[in-house]
Amino acid sequence: MVDMPSHAGSSVSFDTDLIVVGGGPAGCAAARMAASVGMRSVVIEPDRLCRNLYRIAALNNVLGGYSSGLDLADAMTAELRATELCRLELGRRVVELRADDDRVAVVLDDGTRLVAPYAVVGTGVGPLQPHDVPWITAPAGLLLPPLWEVEADDAEGRTLLVLGGDRPIGTFLRAHPALDVRLVVVHPEADAYKVEEIRDDPRVTLLPVDHVTLHPVERTAIAAGVLMADGTRRDLSAAAAYLSLGNAPTAPPGDLLRGPDGYCPPKDQHARLIVAGDLRSTRYQRIMTALGSGAEAALRAYYAARGRPERV
């Protein structure tokens, strides 16, 4: 356990040495690094640890011989659960995050309040929904899953409408090379560069569009009226619709400072709030960079607690 320095005029009672908000790769790496230097941590995650990793069928940019997100997530989860200095608060969401001169306080959705000298925030990003982009009109409240959540058995022999052309489409196709599926991918013409890697896959139909209007039909089936980029109109139907629109940051409410794009640049934050992983910016949204930034964030808290803050 870290011996925290005393603060003049302060009688703060800490619940732990480090609060970690988010249980993805960045948060798990932060908690593991904290334990390695003797710091206690509490990891707060509304779902299960590494939940998004479990949905990545193929990996090609991670060291260690892991070929799927499931294998990596299993290994990380097992290691963190075996870490004695780490306490897990799963199924809980942070509803308020505050930083003061000598503490960080979080309030959970069940009313629990935790106080620590520092917090690492690695809540990452979530998928953009149809109502988040101007080129899609959808019924109020319509929420669709991202493509990478599709199970192979649910896609076999079906036609799926994919909204947006972001690169996870290529990951999905590489992970299921023999899958008999037809993906009808509608995307703005400006995003044509994103679909180059899937252009020659015979299972893909690419449709550059100006606008799409969605009409849910019975359970998961969906229909769409499409204004094509060339000005013509088409009607589409599919067994289901999925997202490949990109992501938006999911910062908890409170004292984190957000940039114009909604992300939380680490250099702009209170000294006791350390941002890690995908929440930092769109530029480094990779598993390896999330792991590294999470570990680095824990070390920043460790050295700062000992009166040796980072020197720029």
Coordinates of C-alpha atoms in Angstrom, one line a residue:
M1 CA 0.0 0.0 0.0
V2 CA 1.2 3.5 -0.8
D3 CA 1.9 5.8 2.2
M4 CA 0.1 8.9 1.1
P5 CA 1.7 12.3 2.0
S6 CA -0.2 14.4 4.5
H7 CA -1.8 17.6 3.4
A8 CA -1.7 20.7 5.5
G9 CA -5.1 21.4 7.0
S10 CA -6.6 18.2 5.6
S11 CA -8.0 15.2 7.4
V12 CA -9.0 13.2 4.3
S13 CA -9.8 9.5 4.8
F14 CA -9.1 7.6 1.6
D15 CA -11.0 4.5 0.7
T16 CA -8.2 3.3 -1.7
D17 CA -5.0 4.6 -3.2
L18 CA -6.4 4.8 -6.8
I19 CA -9.9 4.8 -8.3
V20 CA -10.0 3.4 -11.8
V21 CA -13.1 4.3 -13.8
G22 CA -13.6 1.8 -16.6
G23 CA -12.7 -1.9 -16.8
G24 CA -11.4 -2.1 -20.4
P25 CA -7.8 -2.6 -21.4
A26 CA -6.7 0.8 -20.1
G27 CA -8.4 0.4 -16.8
C28 CA -7.2 -3.2 -16.3
A29 CA -3.6 -2.2 -17.1
A30 CA -3.8 0.7 -14.7
A31 CA -5.0 -1.5 -11.8
R32 CA -2.4 -4.1 -12.6
M33 CA 0.4 -1.6 -12.7
A34 CA -0.9 0.0 -9.5
A35 CA -0.7 -3.3 -7.7
S36 CA 2.8 -4.0 -8.9
V37 CA 4.0 -0.9 -7.0
G38 CA 1.9 -1.6 -3.9
M39 CA -1.1 0.6 -4.6
R40 CA -4.6 -0.5 -3.8
S41 CA -7.2 0.2 -6.5
V42 CA -10.9 0.0 -7.0
V43 CA -12.0 -0.7 -10.6
I44 CA -15.5 0.6 -11.5
E45 CA -17.2 -1.0 -14.5
P46 CA -20.9 -1.0 -15.5
D47 CA -20.6 -4.2 -17.5
R48 CA -18.0 -7.0 -17.3
L49 CA -14.3 -6.5 -17.5
C50 CA -13.0 -6.1 -21.1
R51 CA -16.5 -6.4 -22.5
N52 CA -15.6 -4.9 -25.9
L53 CA -12.6 -7.1 -26.3
Y54 CA -14.8 -10.2 -26.0
R55 CA -16.6 -9.0 -29.2
I56 CA -13.5 -8.7 -31.3
A57 CA -13.1 -11.9 -33.3
A58 CA -9.7 -11.3 -34.8
L59 CA -6.6 -9.4 -33.6
N60 CA -3.7 -8.4 -35.7
N61 CA -1.9 -5.7 -33.7
V62 CA -1.4 -7.1 -30.2
L63 CA 1.8 -8.7 -28.8
G64 CA 1.7 -12.0 -27.0
G65 CA 0.3 -14.3 -29.6
Y66 CA -3.4 -13.5 -29.1
S67 CA -5.4 -14.0 -32.2
S68 CA -8.8 -13.0 -30.8
G69 CA -10.2 -10.5 -28.4
L70 CA -11.8 -13.3 -26.4
D71 CA -8.4 -14.9 -25.6
L72 CA -6.9 -11.6 -24.6
A73 CA -9.9 -10.6 -22.5
D74 CA -9.9 -14.0 -20.7
A75 CA -6.2 -13.6 -19.8
M76 CA -6.6 -10.0 -18.6
T77 CA -9.7 -10.7 -16.6
A78 CA -8.2 -13.8 -14.9
E79 CA -5.1 -11.8 -14.0
L80 CA -7.0 -8.9 -12.6
R81 CA -9.3 -11.1 -10.5
A82 CA -6.2 -12.7 -9.0
T83 CA -4.7 -9.3 -8.1
E84 CA -5.1 -9.0 -4.3
L85 CA -4.7 -5.2 -4.2
C86 CA -7.5 -4.7 -6.7
R87 CA -11.1 -4.5 -5.8
L88 CA -13.7 -4.8 -8.5
E89 CA -17.0 -2.9 -8.5
L90 CA -18.8 -4.5 -11.5
G91 CA -22.3 -3.6 -12.6
R92 CA -21.8 -0.1 -11.2
R93 CA -21.7 3.2 -13.0
V94 CA -20.1 6.5 -12.0
V95 CA -22.7 9.3 -11.9
E96 CA -20.4 12.0 -10.5
L97 CA -16.7 12.5 -10.6
R98 CA -15.1 15.4 -8.7
A99 CA -11.5 16.5 -8.1
D100 CA -10.4 18.8 -5.3
D101 CA -7.0 20.0 -4.1
D102 CA -6.3 16.9 -2.0
R103 CA -8.7 14.2 -3.3
V104 CA -10.9 12.7 -5.9
A105 CA -14.4 11.6 -5.1
V106 CA -16.8 9.5 -7.2
V107 CA -20.4 8.7 -6.6
L108 CA -21.8 5.4 -8.0
D109 CA -25.3 4.8 -9.2
D110 CA -26.2 3.0 -6.0
G111 CA -25.2 6.0 -3.9
T112 CA -21.8 4.7 -2.8
R113 CA -19.2 7.4 -2.5
L114 CA -15.5 6.6 -2.8
V115 CA -12.5 8.9 -2.1
A116 CA -8.9 8.5 -3.2
P117 CA -5.9 10.7 -3.9
Y118 CA -6.1 10.1 -7.7
A119 CA -8.3 8.6 -10.3
V120 CA -7.5 7.0 -13.7
V121 CA -10.4 7.5 -16.1
G122 CA -10.5 5.0 -19.0
T123 CA -14.2 4.8 -19.9
G124 CA -13.3 4.7 -23.6
V125 CA -15.9 5.2 -26.4
G126 CA -19.3 3.8 -27.5
P127 CA -20.8 3.4 -30.9
L128 CA -22.5 6.4 -32.6
Q129 CA -26.2 5.8 -33.1
P130 CA -28.3 6.8 -36.1
H131 CA -29.5 10.0 -34.4
D132 CA -25.9 11.1 -33.9
V133 CA -25.2 11.6 -37.6
P134 CA -26.9 14.1 -40.0
W135 CA -27.2 11.8 -43.0
I136 CA -29.5 9.3 -41.2
T137 CA -33.2 9.9 -40.2
A138 CA -34.5 7.3 -37.8
P139 CA -37.4 6.8 -35.4
A140 CA -36.9 8.4 -32.0
G141 CA -35.2 6.0 -29.6
L142 CA -34.0 3.6 -32.2
L143 CA -30.7 2.0 -31.0
L144 CA -28.8 -0.4 -33.1
P145 CA -25.8 -2.7 -32.2
P146 CA -22.4 -2.3 -33.8
L147 CA -21.5 -4.9 -36.5
W148 CA -18.8 -6.5 -34.5
E149 CA -21.4 -7.8 -32.0
V150 CA -22.9 -10.0 -34.6
E151 CA -22.6 -13.8 -34.0
A152 CA -21.7 -15.8 -37.0
D153 CA -24.8 -18.0 -36.6
D154 CA -27.1 -15.0 -36.6
A155 CA -25.5 -13.7 -39.9
E156 CA -25.3 -16.9 -41.8
G157 CA -27.4 -16.8 -45.0
R158 CA -28.8 -13.3 -44.3
T159 CA -28.6 -9.8 -45.8
L160 CA -27.5 -7.2 -43.2
L161 CA -27.8 -3.5 -43.7
V162 CA -24.6 -1.7 -42.3
L163 CA -24.8 2.0 -41.6
G164 CA -21.4 3.6 -42.2
G165 CA -18.2 2.3 -43.6
D166 CA -15.8 2.3 -40.7
R167 CA -13.0 -0.2 -40.7
P168 CA -14.5 -2.8 -38.2
I169 CA -16.3 -4.1 -41.3
G170 CA -13.0 -5.4 -42.5
T171 CA -12.3 -7.0 -39.2
F172 CA -15.6 -8.7 -39.2
L173 CA -15.1 -10.2 -42.6
R174 CA -11.6 -11.4 -41.9
A175 CA -12.8 -13.1 -38.7
H176 CA -15.4 -15.0 -40.7
P177 CA -13.8 -15.8 -44.1
A178 CA -16.3 -18.6 -44.9
L179 CA -19.4 -16.9 -43.6
D180 CA -22.3 -16.8 -46.2
V181 CA -23.5 -13.3 -45.5
R182 CA -24.4 -10.2 -47.7
L183 CA -23.5 -6.8 -46.2
V184 CA -25.2 -3.8 -47.8
V185 CA -23.0 -1.0 -46.7
V186 CA -24.4 2.6 -47.0
H187 CA -22.0 5.4 -46.3
P188 CA -21.5 9.1 -47.2
E189 CA -19.4 9.6 -50.3
A190 CA -16.8 11.4 -48.3
D191 CA -16.1 8.2 -46.4
A192 CA -15.3 6.2 -49.5
Y193 CA -11.6 5.9 -48.4
K194 CA -12.7 3.9 -45.4
V195 CA -14.1 1.0 -47.4
E196 CA -11.2 0.4 -49.7
E197 CA -10.2 -2.8 -47.9
I198 CA -13.6 -4.4 -48.3
R199 CA -14.3 -3.1 -51.9
D200 CA -13.3 -6.4 -53.5
D201 CA -15.1 -8.7 -51.1
P202 CA -17.9 -10.4 -53.0
R203 CA -20.1 -10.4 -49.9
V204 CA -20.2 -6.6 -49.8
T205 CA -22.4 -4.2 -51.7
L206 CA -21.2 -0.6 -51.3
L207 CA -23.7 2.2 -51.7
P208 CA -22.5 5.9 -51.5
V209 CA -25.5 7.9 -50.3
D210 CA -26.6 11.4 -49.4
H211 CA -29.3 10.3 -47.0
V212 CA -30.9 7.3 -45.4
T213 CA -34.4 7.0 -43.8
L214 CA -34.8 4.0 -41.6
H215 CA -38.1 2.1 -41.1
P216 CA -38.1 -0.8 -38.6
V217 CA -40.2 -3.7 -39.8
E218 CA -41.2 -6.5 -37.3
R219 CA -38.8 -7.4 -34.7
T220 CA -35.2 -6.9 -36.0
A221 CA -36.0 -6.5 -39.8
I222 CA -35.5 -3.1 -41.3
A223 CA -36.3 -1.1 -44.4
A224 CA -34.7 2.0 -45.7
G225 CA -35.4 4.7 -48.2
V226 CA -32.1 5.8 -49.7
L227 CA -31.1 9.0 -51.6
M228 CA -28.1 7.9 -53.5
A229 CA -25.1 10.1 -54.0
D230 CA -26.0 10.4 -57.7
G231 CA -29.4 11.8 -56.9
T232 CA -31.4 8.6 -57.6
R233 CA -33.6 7.0 -54.9
R234 CA -33.8 3.3 -53.8
D235 CA -35.7 1.2 -51.3
L236 CA -33.7 -1.3 -49.3
S237 CA -34.7 -4.1 -47.0
A238 CA -32.6 -6.3 -44.8
A239 CA -32.9 -8.9 -42.0
A240 CA -31.3 -6.6 -39.6
A241 CA -29.3 -3.3 -39.4
Y242 CA -26.0 -2.8 -37.7
L243 CA -23.7 0.1 -37.1
S244 CA -20.2 1.0 -38.4
L245 CA -20.5 4.7 -37.9
G246 CA -17.5 5.2 -35.6
N247 CA -17.5 6.0 -31.9
A248 CA -18.1 8.8 -29.4
P249 CA -16.4 9.3 -26.1
T250 CA -18.2 8.1 -22.9
A251 CA -16.8 10.3 -20.2
P252 CA -18.5 10.2 -16.8
P253 CA -20.3 13.4 -15.6
G254 CA -18.3 15.7 -13.4
D255 CA -15.0 17.5 -13.5
L256 CA -13.4 16.1 -16.6
L257 CA -12.8 18.7 -19.3
R258 CA -13.9 17.9 -22.8
G259 CA -12.6 19.2 -26.0
P260 CA -14.8 20.4 -28.9
D261 CA -15.0 16.8 -30.2
G262 CA -16.1 15.4 -26.8
Y263 CA -12.8 13.7 -26.0
C264 CA -10.8 14.5 -22.8
P265 CA -7.2 15.6 -23.6
P266 CA -5.0 14.5 -20.6
K267 CA -3.1 17.8 -20.5
D268 CA -6.3 19.8 -19.9
Q269 CA -7.4 17.8 -16.8
H270 CA -7.1 18.5 -13.1
A271 CA -3.8 17.1 -11.7
R272 CA -5.7 14.3 -9.8
L273 CA -7.6 13.1 -12.8
I274 CA -5.6 11.0 -15.2
V275 CA -7.2 10.1 -18.6
A276 CA -6.1 6.9 -20.3
G277 CA -7.0 4.8 -23.3
D278 CA -9.5 5.7 -26.1
L279 CA -11.0 8.6 -24.1
R280 CA -8.0 10.7 -24.9
S281 CA -8.6 11.2 -28.6
T282 CA -9.5 9.5 -31.8
R283 CA -5.9 9.1 -32.9
Y284 CA -4.7 6.2 -30.7
Q285 CA -7.7 4.0 -30.4
R286 CA -5.9 0.7 -30.4
I287 CA -5.6 -2.0 -27.7
M288 CA -1.9 -1.7 -27.4
T289 CA -2.0 2.0 -26.9
A290 CA -4.8 1.6 -24.3
L291 CA -2.7 -0.9 -22.3
G292 CA 0.3 1.3 -22.4
S293 CA -1.5 4.5 -21.4
G294 CA -3.3 2.8 -18.6
A295 CA -0.1 1.5 -17.1
E296 CA 1.5 4.9 -17.5
A297 CA -1.4 6.6 -15.8
A298 CA -1.0 4.4 -12.7
L299 CA 2.7 5.2 -12.5
R300 CA 1.9 9.0 -12.8
A301 CA -0.4 8.6 -9.7
Y302 CA 2.2 6.6 -7.9
Y303 CA 5.0 9.1 -8.4
A304 CA 2.8 12.1 -7.7
A305 CA 1.7 10.6 -4.4
R306 CA 5.3 10.5 -3.4
G307 CA 5.9 14.1 -4.3
R308 CA 7.6 13.3 -7.6
P309 CA 5.2 14.6 -10.2
E310 CA 6.0 14.3 -13.9
R311 CA 8.3 17.0 -15.2
V312 CA 7.6 18.4 -18.6

